[in-house]
Amino acid sequence: MQIDDKSRETTDTPKRMEMFSSTGLGVPPMPPTAANIKDLGPASDSPTRTSIQAELDARAEGISDEKPISPFRASLRRFARDRRAVISLIIVVFIFVASIIGPFIYEHIGPTIKGGFSSNIVEGPQVYHDPIHQELLRSDQPPTLAYPLGTDRVGRDILARLLAGVNVSVQVAFLVLLFDIGLGLIVGTLAGYYGGLIDTFLARFTDLIFAFPALLFASVAAATLGTEFTDRLGPSGRLILVSLALGITIWPQMARYVRGQTLQLKEQQFIEASRTVGTSDRGIITRHIVPNLFSIVLTAATLDIVGIIIGEATISLLGLGVQPPGSSLGLMISEAAPMIPVAFHEILFPVLTLAIIVLCLSFVGDGIGDAFNPRRKD
Amino acid sequence: MNVFAILAVVVLLAFIAYATARIGPRFMVRRLAGLVFVLLGVSFIIFILGFFAPGDAVFTQLGQHYTPQAAAALRHAYGLDLPWYTQYLNYLNRLIHFDLGTSFTNDTRTVWQILQLYVPASVQLGISGTVLALIVGVPLGILAAVRANSRVDASLQAVGLVFYALPSFVIIPLFFVAMVSLHQRGIPTLATSGWGTIDSEIAPIAIFGLGIFAYYLRLTRASMLEVLGQDYVRTARAKGVRERVVVWRHAFRNAVIPLLTAVGPALAFAVVGVFIVEDFFNIPGIGEETINAISQRDFPIVQGVTILLASAVVFMNLVTDVAYGLADPRIKTQ
Amino acid sequence: MAQRLLDVQNLRTHFFTRSGVVKAVEDVSFYLDEGETLGIVGESGSGKSVTSLSVMRLIVPPGKIVGGKLLFQDEDILDMDEDDLYNLRGGKIAMIFQDPMTSLNPVYTVGFQITEAIRAHLKLDKSAAEKRTVEMMDRVRIPEARGRMNDYPHQFSGGMRQRVMIAMALSCNPQLLIADEPTTALDVTIQAQVLELMKGLAQEFRTATMLITHDLGVVAGTCQRVAVMYAGRIVEEAPTKTIFANPAHPYTQAMLTAVPRPDAERGARLETIGGQPPNLVNLPPGCSFAPRCRKAQPRCLRERPLLETVGPEQKAACFYPY
């Protein structure tokens, strides 16, 4: 085993491992290592060209900082100065919060209309602003007062469906992140700190996940186990299944970052010092290592959210995730695709919503990567 | 055994022999062991998922002719009544003989025959898109790195970020909307459906290539930036070789090493792109076929596709590992 | 009287970083005659490396040469076009860097890298260039040069790699060799060998040498003249003997007392220079060394002393020399 691990270091350079896509879904996540974050950085970022210059910068910086502040505060301050990232964060938070509380407000907004099969039933917004309520006589409508973003091909309110769809994204992202961070943190720390069997397991499992077409795994899982989960857990069973499938493919990447960081931390002097005064392994891990993993986990998690949201949309788009009449951004896109020649607004809104979420989250991820990576310059 | 399988084995053996001679047996043995492990793992996972999935193809296939006796007979014929480990071993045994079984829903054809029907379009889409992306992405990535922090760099980075972040199912609908509105104004447009004619292939290949292009652009830029900051690049400049030579011979030759390692993973990621592009453009490829097979629970086909894709990824990883070994002299002689 | 080879006049090189303008080299003037050896001494960050890279015009953004003249054989390097620069670099001025581990390209054989330098400047065909490569590797005393030509840098030890760098630098008969801390990264036992080799070859090739170091001991045995740099400026310049016998600037004096000497009394304490070098972004008025100077007077904090002749062939930038 030892020979094997050693060989891994020499031939499987860390860079190589880190450049791998973890999910294979949507985007191959660029890992938050210094080398790559350089690439993710804003255009104004100045790369270090020579050691002399780096030294000069460090000197120029080190002395101009007058009051010492905690690294965390310093990172927050750096993040706050990144206008693009802050604005993106505000937009994303707004969209996510809107998807959670929006429906409760939205069902009270709007005029009464006459609906039903012969347009003789008086309906308030509580009825037609329900994401699964169909008004077949009002299908494919462009935006109106009652339907601010129009209706889809079976007369459902697009805005209501968008809110419900984003809500699904948020739920899945939340569930997967719990899994991702939980497992990634535990396995990564143990693998990095103790090495040995758990490290080998992580390495092999990562190999496996990297070779497995992740989308296929998630799709097959959704297709084969979907009914089972729905039967046992109710309507949200499918979401849980999709989340689980995404989680399984995404956590090894997180574990690898954590492992790498733990390995580095382990060699630091303050940990050596702590060991010499008799702190237990457990104490070192919980008090010294885990708190120092915060920035790498935060950076990786932000970028993972993008992958998760795209992943869920992809699975639903292919008809294997959220089932009609439920709503998901992916499902909305696939349902609206045939309607493009007739009513392209139906596809435009979910596509733009997804685009805005994905781009903003990428900007936020960049900003966090820049601000929280200790190796980066100001 | 068919011609393709024999050819594949011959090519693989020749490649392994060549690589072993160039890089040394230890490296190759390790790589091959990893390869076998991954393939076993993938086949096992996919087998287990299929095995424990509720409901089976026997219902679908018998339809109205369903009787418990007929079902039992059919299960027996497919070997579905055996314990799971026996089924798995049988499955592995068939795999070794390049036998992927027979489709549940179309039992006149073997999985191999079905794959041969759908693989060419996907491979063509995947390869042309990737080549296009490399041809455009790598030079632009170099340009961005050489002109770091200039306006050119900033715009290339912006383009890279947008196309890297946005999934193809955001780009394709926007493209369709544009095509429809052009068409309605009487302006000739590209075909948005089908495969086999140049006209119908341009759009899907270009759109598939866009996402990969952005990936390579960013990767190349990052890799080049790092290398351009190295001392040996300064040495090259100090000895008075031309900047063009510095960039290509000294910097790019080193930057290519991490790029190579990204080719294998990029393949895994390209699979998603192929599935989605095929779905939107109605291309008779492996993606369409797989999605159908999944919804019809035609497990032999799903298993076949998974094994095929995993083998392709693992093989590409092997190839890039070897290329890595050849590109970096430090590995060969260690 | 020897010909003037390099005449640097009022060189200023600044780095435009996000934290402000770093004045890495400010108003630096010195000269070098043909065949002469000049040492430039200073602690890290004093601007000595930036000075040498400026002479080669190898400063990359955000660094920029903002003023001065770099006269090489009476021609200003700052006025040269690309083609002239390609001929200058490696051809007329060659450079050896600090870290031989990272200064050679890992993916090419050392033979190729030396040959490349030769073919960039001497009109030689491939085989003639390779012949010269072997000859140069012989002269830097790399054993079995012909066979080792085809080895990669990682197959050489640090000292051998620095020999390769020396071979590469001298292969085109440059008039000036700039050696930037050539022995700092090497084992102590190897340092003397490499230094001796460089000194000997420079004499054989009649190459002037600009030796950049933080180590006064290196300067003592190698250089005819020494320029001491502090915070981007030259604070003292004199023949080596004078510097050691009779240093004028308090900084030079402090540096000399900080060098361990074999002839020191037993139990004598090694002096250190207190404090930190200044931040180069916002240099206060007055002498940059004043905050750390034991002899500083109020005037030193208000006015900047200029580099002026204080003795025979000796210049110092101090109001209160000796």
Short mmCIF file of N, CA, C and O in Angstrom, two decimals, chain A residues 7 11-13 15-16 19-20 24 26-30 35 39-41 43 45-47 49 204 208 211-213 215-217 219-220 223-225 228 310 313-314 318 320 333 340-341 344 347-348 351 354-355 358 362-363 366, chain B residues 27 30-31 37-38 41-42 45 49 53-54 149 154 157 161 164-167 169-170 173-174 176-177 180 184 215 218-219 221-222 226 229 261 265 269 272 275-276 279 290-291 294 297 299 302 306 309-310 313-314 321 324:
data_model
loop_
_atom_site.label_atom_id
_atom_site.label_comp_id
_atom_site.label_asym_id
_atom_site.label_seq_id
_atom_site.Cartn_x
_atom_site.Cartn_y
_atom_site.Cartn_z
N SER A 7 3.72 6.07 -5.26
CA SER A 7 3.69 6.18 -6.71
C SER A 7 2.62 7.16 -7.14
O SER A 7 2.78 7.91 -8.08
N THR A 11 3.31 10.07 -9.92
CA THR A 11 2.77 10.05 -11.28
C THR A 11 1.43 10.73 -11.38
O THR A 11 1.11 11.34 -12.38
N ASP A 12 0.66 10.65 -10.33
CA ASP A 12 -0.69 11.19 -10.38
C ASP A 12 -0.68 12.59 -9.81
O ASP A 12 -1.50 12.92 -8.97
N THR A 13 0.23 13.41 -10.26
CA THR A 13 0.42 14.71 -9.62
C THR A 13 -0.88 15.30 -9.09
O THR A 13 -1.92 15.09 -9.70
N LYS A 15 -2.15 18.04 -9.23
CA LYS A 15 -2.85 18.88 -10.19
C LYS A 15 -3.80 18.04 -11.03
O LYS A 15 -4.93 18.37 -11.26
N ARG A 16 -3.29 16.90 -11.43
CA ARG A 16 -4.08 16.04 -12.27
C ARG A 16 -5.37 15.64 -11.58
O ARG A 16 -6.44 15.71 -12.14
N MET A 19 -7.83 18.48 -11.40
CA MET A 19 -8.44 19.03 -12.60
C MET A 19 -9.61 18.17 -13.06
O MET A 19 -10.31 18.50 -13.98
N PHE A 20 -9.76 17.03 -12.44
CA PHE A 20 -10.84 16.16 -12.84
C PHE A 20 -12.19 16.76 -12.56
O PHE A 20 -12.39 17.45 -11.58
N GLY A 24 -19.23 15.39 -13.65
CA GLY A 24 -19.46 15.06 -15.03
C GLY A 24 -20.81 15.58 -15.46
O GLY A 24 -21.34 15.25 -16.49
N GLY A 26 -23.04 18.74 -16.43
CA GLY A 26 -23.00 20.16 -16.77
C GLY A 26 -21.59 20.66 -16.93
O GLY A 26 -21.02 20.57 -17.99
N VAL A 27 -21.02 21.17 -15.87
CA VAL A 27 -19.68 21.70 -15.99
C VAL A 27 -18.71 20.83 -15.22
O VAL A 27 -19.03 20.32 -14.17
N PRO A 28 -17.50 20.65 -15.76
CA PRO A 28 -16.49 20.02 -14.93
C PRO A 28 -15.97 21.10 -14.00
O PRO A 28 -15.45 22.10 -14.45
N PRO A 29 -16.17 20.95 -12.71
CA PRO A 29 -15.80 22.05 -11.83
C PRO A 29 -14.31 22.29 -11.84
O PRO A 29 -13.53 21.35 -11.76
N MET A 30 -13.94 23.52 -12.02
CA MET A 30 -12.54 23.88 -11.89
C MET A 30 -12.25 23.91 -10.40
O MET A 30 -12.96 24.56 -9.65
N ALA A 35 -3.53 27.37 -8.41
CA ALA A 35 -3.22 27.45 -9.84
C ALA A 35 -4.46 27.76 -10.65
O ALA A 35 -4.43 28.56 -11.58
N ASP A 39 -6.95 31.34 -12.57
CA ASP A 39 -7.68 31.40 -13.81
C ASP A 39 -9.10 31.89 -13.59
O ASP A 39 -9.66 32.58 -14.42
N LEU A 40 -9.67 31.52 -12.46
CA LEU A 40 -11.04 31.92 -12.20
C LEU A 40 -11.15 33.38 -11.79
O LEU A 40 -12.22 33.93 -11.72
N GLY A 41 -10.02 33.95 -11.50
CA GLY A 41 -10.02 35.29 -10.94
C GLY A 41 -10.52 36.35 -11.89
O GLY A 41 -10.66 36.12 -13.08
N ALA A 43 -10.59 39.81 -14.14
CA ALA A 43 -9.65 40.21 -15.16
C ALA A 43 -8.52 41.07 -14.61
O ALA A 43 -7.43 41.09 -15.14
N ASP A 45 -6.90 40.70 -12.03
CA ASP A 45 -5.93 39.96 -11.24
C ASP A 45 -4.56 39.98 -11.90
O ASP A 45 -4.42 39.71 -13.07
N SER A 46 -3.54 40.33 -11.13
CA SER A 46 -2.22 40.35 -11.73
C SER A 46 -1.44 39.11 -11.33
O SER A 46 -1.26 38.84 -10.15
N PRO A 47 -1.05 38.31 -12.30
CA PRO A 47 -0.34 37.09 -11.99
C PRO A 47 1.08 37.39 -11.53
O PRO A 47 1.69 38.34 -11.99
N ARG A 49 4.69 37.12 -11.76
CA ARG A 49 5.53 36.71 -12.86
C ARG A 49 6.90 36.24 -12.38
O ARG A 49 7.45 35.29 -12.83
N ARG A 204 -9.30 5.11 -4.46
CA ARG A 204 -9.92 4.15 -5.38
C ARG A 204 -11.33 4.60 -5.74
O ARG A 204 -11.75 4.54 -6.89
N LEU A 208 -12.97 5.55 -9.40
CA LEU A 208 -14.19 4.94 -9.91
C LEU A 208 -15.18 6.00 -10.36
O LEU A 208 -15.71 5.95 -11.47
N ALA A 211 -14.29 7.82 -13.53
CA ALA A 211 -14.42 7.06 -14.78
C ALA A 211 -15.88 6.82 -15.13
O ALA A 211 -16.22 6.62 -16.28
N PHE A 212 -16.72 6.85 -14.11
CA PHE A 212 -18.14 6.55 -14.32
C PHE A 212 -18.81 7.75 -14.96
O PHE A 212 -18.67 8.86 -14.48
N PRO A 213 -19.50 7.54 -16.05
CA PRO A 213 -20.28 8.67 -16.57
C PRO A 213 -21.35 9.02 -15.53
O PRO A 213 -22.33 8.32 -15.38
N LEU A 215 -23.59 11.27 -15.08
CA LEU A 215 -24.96 11.52 -15.48
C LEU A 215 -25.69 10.21 -15.65
O LEU A 215 -26.84 10.05 -15.25
N LEU A 216 -24.99 9.25 -16.23
CA LEU A 216 -25.59 7.95 -16.47
C LEU A 216 -25.93 7.29 -15.15
O LEU A 216 -27.00 6.70 -14.98
N PHE A 217 -25.02 7.41 -14.21
CA PHE A 217 -25.27 6.83 -12.89
C PHE A 217 -26.52 7.43 -12.28
O PHE A 217 -27.43 6.71 -11.84
N SER A 219 -28.90 9.02 -13.74
CA SER A 219 -30.09 8.71 -14.53
C SER A 219 -30.57 7.30 -14.26
O SER A 219 -31.77 7.07 -14.06
N VAL A 220 -29.64 6.37 -14.27
CA VAL A 220 -30.03 4.98 -14.05
C VAL A 220 -30.62 4.82 -12.66
O VAL A 220 -31.65 4.16 -12.47
N ALA A 223 -34.05 6.25 -12.70
CA ALA A 223 -34.99 5.44 -13.47
C ALA A 223 -35.33 4.15 -12.75
O ALA A 223 -36.48 3.74 -12.71
N THR A 224 -34.31 3.50 -12.17
CA THR A 224 -34.58 2.20 -11.57
C THR A 224 -35.21 2.33 -10.20
O THR A 224 -36.11 1.57 -9.85
N LEU A 225 -34.74 3.25 -9.40
CA LEU A 225 -35.19 3.33 -8.02
C LEU A 225 -36.26 4.40 -7.80
O LEU A 225 -36.74 4.57 -6.70
N GLU A 228 -39.65 3.27 -6.44
CA GLU A 228 -39.43 2.76 -5.08
C GLU A 228 -39.39 3.91 -4.07
O GLU A 228 -40.05 3.90 -3.05
N ILE A 310 -27.17 22.47 -12.04
CA ILE A 310 -27.16 22.03 -13.44
C ILE A 310 -27.45 20.54 -13.51
O ILE A 310 -28.19 20.08 -14.40
N ALA A 313 -31.15 19.88 -13.10
CA ALA A 313 -31.85 20.33 -14.31
C ALA A 313 -31.64 19.33 -15.44
O ALA A 313 -32.57 19.01 -16.19
N THR A 314 -30.41 18.82 -15.56
CA THR A 314 -30.13 17.88 -16.64
C THR A 314 -30.95 16.61 -16.49
O THR A 314 -31.57 16.14 -17.45
N LEU A 318 -33.96 15.33 -19.03
CA LEU A 318 -34.00 14.06 -19.73
C LEU A 318 -35.18 13.20 -19.29
O LEU A 318 -35.32 12.05 -19.69
N LEU A 320 -35.94 12.16 -16.23
CA LEU A 320 -35.67 11.15 -15.21
C LEU A 320 -35.71 11.72 -13.80
O LEU A 320 -35.56 11.00 -12.84
N ILE A 333 -37.84 23.44 -19.30
CA ILE A 333 -37.14 23.63 -20.58
C ILE A 333 -37.53 22.54 -21.56
O ILE A 333 -37.82 22.80 -22.73
N ILE A 340 -41.15 26.29 -29.17
CA ILE A 340 -40.37 27.46 -29.57
C ILE A 340 -40.93 28.18 -30.79
O ILE A 340 -41.07 29.41 -30.78
N PRO A 341 -41.31 27.46 -31.85
CA PRO A 341 -41.81 28.19 -33.02
C PRO A 341 -43.09 28.96 -32.73
O PRO A 341 -43.38 29.95 -33.38
N PHE A 344 -42.16 31.32 -27.91
CA PHE A 344 -40.82 31.08 -27.37
C PHE A 344 -40.61 31.63 -25.97
O PHE A 344 -39.63 31.29 -25.31
N ILE A 347 -39.93 29.03 -23.19
CA ILE A 347 -38.61 28.46 -22.91
C ILE A 347 -37.66 29.55 -22.43
O ILE A 347 -36.72 29.30 -21.69
N LEU A 348 -37.91 30.77 -22.88
CA LEU A 348 -36.99 31.87 -22.57
C LEU A 348 -36.88 32.10 -21.07
O LEU A 348 -35.76 32.22 -20.54
N VAL A 351 -34.95 29.33 -19.15
CA VAL A 351 -33.56 29.33 -19.60
C VAL A 351 -32.82 30.52 -19.01
O VAL A 351 -31.71 30.39 -18.48
N LEU A 354 -32.25 30.08 -15.24
CA LEU A 354 -31.13 29.17 -14.99
C LEU A 354 -29.81 29.86 -15.29
O LEU A 354 -28.83 29.76 -14.53
N ALA A 355 -29.78 30.60 -16.43
CA ALA A 355 -28.54 31.27 -16.82
C ALA A 355 -28.12 32.27 -15.74
O ALA A 355 -26.94 32.33 -15.36
N VAL A 358 -26.85 30.42 -12.61
CA VAL A 358 -25.55 29.77 -12.82
C VAL A 358 -24.42 30.81 -12.91
O VAL A 358 -23.38 30.66 -12.28
N SER A 362 -21.42 31.42 -10.25
CA SER A 362 -20.01 31.32 -10.67
C SER A 362 -19.23 32.54 -10.22
O SER A 362 -18.09 32.43 -9.75
N PHE A 363 -19.84 33.71 -10.36
CA PHE A 363 -19.16 34.94 -9.93
C PHE A 363 -18.93 34.92 -8.43
O PHE A 363 -17.86 35.30 -7.95
N ASP A 366 -16.12 32.61 -7.72
CA ASP A 366 -14.85 33.28 -8.02
C ASP A 366 -14.45 34.22 -6.91
O ASP A 366 -13.31 34.21 -6.45
N PHE B 27 5.22 1.43 -14.18
CA PHE B 27 4.21 2.44 -14.47
C PHE B 27 2.98 1.80 -15.11
O PHE B 27 1.85 2.04 -14.70
N ARG B 30 0.85 -0.58 -12.85
CA ARG B 30 0.02 0.17 -11.94
C ARG B 30 -1.21 0.74 -12.65
O ARG B 30 -2.33 0.66 -12.18
N ARG B 31 -0.97 1.28 -13.80
CA ARG B 31 -2.07 1.87 -14.57
C ARG B 31 -3.09 0.82 -14.96
O ARG B 31 -4.29 1.03 -14.87
N PHE B 37 -9.55 -2.41 -12.04
CA PHE B 37 -10.33 -2.12 -10.84
C PHE B 37 -11.54 -1.24 -11.16
O PHE B 37 -12.67 -1.53 -10.75
N VAL B 38 -11.29 -0.18 -11.91
CA VAL B 38 -12.37 0.74 -12.22
C VAL B 38 -13.46 0.05 -13.05
O VAL B 38 -14.65 0.19 -12.79
N GLY B 41 -15.47 -2.18 -10.87
CA GLY B 41 -16.34 -1.37 -10.02
C GLY B 41 -17.55 -0.86 -10.78
O GLY B 41 -18.69 -0.99 -10.32
N VAL B 42 -17.30 -0.31 -11.95
CA VAL B 42 -18.39 0.23 -12.75
C VAL B 42 -19.38 -0.86 -13.12
O VAL B 42 -20.60 -0.71 -12.96
N ILE B 45 -21.44 -1.82 -10.00
CA ILE B 45 -22.45 -0.84 -9.59
C ILE B 45 -23.65 -0.89 -10.53
O ILE B 45 -24.81 -0.94 -10.11
N LEU B 49 -27.45 -1.99 -9.51
CA LEU B 49 -28.58 -1.07 -9.69
C LEU B 49 -29.67 -1.76 -10.47
O LEU B 49 -30.86 -1.67 -10.12
N ALA B 53 -33.40 -3.14 -8.88
CA ALA B 53 -34.46 -2.24 -9.34
C ALA B 53 -35.79 -2.99 -9.34
O ALA B 53 -35.85 -4.14 -9.77
N PRO B 54 -36.83 -2.35 -8.83
CA PRO B 54 -38.13 -3.03 -8.82
C PRO B 54 -38.67 -3.16 -10.25
O PRO B 54 -38.41 -2.30 -11.10
N ASN B 149 -3.91 40.24 -18.44
CA ASN B 149 -4.35 41.53 -17.92
C ASN B 149 -4.57 42.60 -18.98
O ASN B 149 -4.80 43.75 -18.65
N ALA B 154 -9.07 40.09 -20.95
CA ALA B 154 -10.31 40.29 -20.20
C ALA B 154 -11.50 39.78 -21.01
O ALA B 154 -12.38 39.09 -20.48
N GLN B 157 -11.50 36.02 -21.24
CA GLN B 157 -11.89 35.44 -19.96
C GLN B 157 -13.40 35.52 -19.77
O GLN B 157 -14.01 34.59 -19.25
N LEU B 161 -15.74 32.37 -19.35
CA LEU B 161 -16.53 32.15 -18.15
C LEU B 161 -17.99 31.86 -18.49
O LEU B 161 -18.59 30.93 -17.96
N TYR B 164 -18.34 28.49 -20.21
CA TYR B 164 -17.95 27.42 -19.31
C TYR B 164 -19.05 27.16 -18.29
O TYR B 164 -19.37 26.02 -17.98
N ALA B 165 -19.64 28.24 -17.80
CA ALA B 165 -20.63 28.10 -16.73
C ALA B 165 -21.98 27.64 -17.28
O ALA B 165 -22.65 26.82 -16.67
N LEU B 166 -22.38 28.16 -18.43
CA LEU B 166 -23.72 27.87 -18.93
C LEU B 166 -23.79 26.48 -19.52
O LEU B 166 -22.99 26.13 -20.38
N PRO B 167 -24.75 25.67 -19.11
CA PRO B 167 -24.90 24.35 -19.72
C PRO B 167 -25.48 24.48 -21.12
O PRO B 167 -26.09 25.48 -21.46
N PHE B 169 -27.97 23.17 -22.43
CA PHE B 169 -29.43 23.30 -22.59
C PHE B 169 -29.92 24.70 -22.28
O PHE B 169 -31.11 24.96 -22.32
N VAL B 170 -29.00 25.60 -21.94
CA VAL B 170 -29.36 27.01 -21.90
C VAL B 170 -29.04 27.65 -23.24
O VAL B 170 -29.79 28.46 -23.78
N PRO B 173 -31.59 26.31 -26.52
CA PRO B 173 -32.89 26.98 -26.71
C PRO B 173 -32.73 28.41 -27.23
O PRO B 173 -33.48 28.84 -28.11
N LEU B 174 -31.74 29.14 -26.72
CA LEU B 174 -31.54 30.50 -27.19
C LEU B 174 -31.20 30.48 -28.68
O LEU B 174 -31.68 31.30 -29.46
N PHE B 176 -32.12 28.14 -30.79
CA PHE B 176 -33.35 27.79 -31.51
C PHE B 176 -34.25 29.01 -31.69
O PHE B 176 -34.80 29.24 -32.77
N VAL B 177 -34.37 29.79 -30.61
CA VAL B 177 -35.22 30.98 -30.68
C VAL B 177 -34.69 31.91 -31.77
O VAL B 177 -35.44 32.44 -32.60
N VAL B 180 -35.51 30.45 -35.19
CA VAL B 180 -36.92 30.60 -35.54
C VAL B 180 -37.21 32.04 -35.97
O VAL B 180 -37.87 32.28 -36.99
N GLN B 184 -38.53 33.22 -39.59
CA GLN B 184 -39.79 33.92 -39.81
C GLN B 184 -39.60 35.19 -40.64
O GLN B 184 -40.52 35.69 -41.26
N TYR B 215 -13.78 25.36 -21.66
CA TYR B 215 -13.02 24.57 -20.68
C TYR B 215 -11.53 24.60 -21.04
O TYR B 215 -10.67 24.88 -20.20
N ARG B 218 -9.87 28.13 -20.61
CA ARG B 218 -9.53 28.47 -19.23
C ARG B 218 -8.36 27.64 -18.72
O ARG B 218 -7.46 28.15 -18.06
N LEU B 219 -8.40 26.36 -19.07
CA LEU B 219 -7.33 25.47 -18.62
C LEU B 219 -5.99 25.89 -19.21
O LEU B 219 -4.97 25.95 -18.52
N ARG B 221 -5.14 28.82 -20.38
CA ARG B 221 -4.70 30.10 -19.83
C ARG B 221 -4.05 29.92 -18.47
O ARG B 221 -2.94 30.42 -18.22
N ALA B 222 -4.73 29.16 -17.61
CA ALA B 222 -4.19 28.95 -16.26
C ALA B 222 -2.84 28.25 -16.31
O ALA B 222 -1.88 28.65 -15.65
N GLU B 226 0.93 29.93 -15.37
CA GLU B 226 1.82 29.37 -14.36
C GLU B 226 3.20 29.13 -14.96
O GLU B 226 4.21 29.48 -14.36
N GLY B 229 5.49 32.12 -15.66
CA GLY B 229 6.13 32.71 -14.49
C GLY B 229 7.34 31.92 -14.01
O GLY B 229 7.97 32.30 -13.04
N THR B 261 -3.54 15.86 -19.10
CA THR B 261 -4.24 15.11 -18.07
C THR B 261 -5.70 15.48 -18.01
O THR B 261 -6.48 14.79 -17.38
N PRO B 265 -10.68 13.26 -18.32
CA PRO B 265 -11.86 13.76 -17.62
C PRO B 265 -12.79 14.55 -18.54
O PRO B 265 -14.01 14.47 -18.40
N PHE B 269 -16.96 14.33 -19.26
CA PHE B 269 -17.83 15.50 -19.22
C PHE B 269 -18.50 15.71 -20.57
O PHE B 269 -19.65 16.13 -20.67
N VAL B 272 -22.06 14.06 -21.24
CA VAL B 272 -23.27 14.80 -20.89
C VAL B 272 -23.68 15.70 -22.04
O VAL B 272 -24.85 15.75 -22.43
N PHE B 275 -25.25 13.78 -24.85
CA PHE B 275 -26.62 13.37 -24.53
C PHE B 275 -27.59 14.53 -24.78
O PHE B 275 -28.63 14.36 -25.41
N ILE B 276 -27.24 15.69 -24.27
CA ILE B 276 -28.17 16.82 -24.35
C ILE B 276 -28.30 17.32 -25.78
O ILE B 276 -29.41 17.57 -26.27
N ASP B 279 -30.39 15.04 -27.70
CA ASP B 279 -31.78 15.16 -27.29
C ASP B 279 -32.45 16.33 -28.00
O ASP B 279 -33.52 16.18 -28.57
N THR B 290 -29.92 5.60 -25.23
CA THR B 290 -29.77 5.26 -23.81
C THR B 290 -30.94 5.77 -23.00
O THR B 290 -31.47 5.07 -22.13
N ILE B 291 -31.36 7.00 -23.30
CA ILE B 291 -32.48 7.56 -22.54
C ILE B 291 -33.72 6.70 -22.74
O ILE B 291 -34.43 6.38 -21.80
N ILE B 294 -33.28 3.49 -20.79
CA ILE B 294 -33.48 3.66 -19.36
C ILE B 294 -34.96 3.68 -19.03
O ILE B 294 -35.42 3.01 -18.12
N ARG B 297 -36.49 0.32 -19.19
CA ARG B 297 -35.82 -0.68 -18.35
C ARG B 297 -35.11 -1.74 -19.18
O ARG B 297 -35.07 -2.91 -18.80
N PHE B 299 -32.26 -3.16 -19.58
CA PHE B 299 -31.00 -3.09 -18.86
C PHE B 299 -29.76 -3.52 -19.62
O PHE B 299 -28.72 -2.90 -19.48
N VAL B 302 -28.49 -0.45 -21.28
CA VAL B 302 -27.93 0.52 -20.34
C VAL B 302 -26.58 0.03 -19.83
O VAL B 302 -25.59 0.79 -19.78
N THR B 306 -23.00 1.87 -20.45
CA THR B 306 -22.19 2.30 -19.32
C THR B 306 -20.79 1.71 -19.39
O THR B 306 -19.79 2.41 -19.22
N LEU B 309 -18.84 3.38 -22.19
CA LEU B 309 -18.40 4.74 -21.87
C LEU B 309 -17.29 4.70 -20.82
O LEU B 309 -16.28 5.40 -20.94
N ALA B 310 -17.48 3.86 -19.80
CA ALA B 310 -16.46 3.78 -18.76
C ALA B 310 -15.15 3.29 -19.35
O ALA B 310 -14.07 3.80 -19.04
N VAL B 313 -13.55 6.12 -21.16
CA VAL B 313 -12.94 7.09 -20.24
C VAL B 313 -11.64 6.53 -19.67
O VAL B 313 -10.59 7.19 -19.67
N VAL B 314 -11.72 5.28 -19.21
CA VAL B 314 -10.54 4.67 -18.59
C VAL B 314 -9.41 4.53 -19.62
O VAL B 314 -8.24 4.79 -19.31
N ASP B 321 -2.23 9.24 -19.58
CA ASP B 321 -1.15 8.92 -18.64
C ASP B 321 0.13 8.62 -19.38
O ASP B 321 1.21 9.08 -19.02
N TYR B 324 1.43 11.63 -20.92
CA TYR B 324 2.04 12.40 -19.83
C TYR B 324 3.45 11.89 -19.57
O TYR B 324 4.41 12.66 -19.45
#
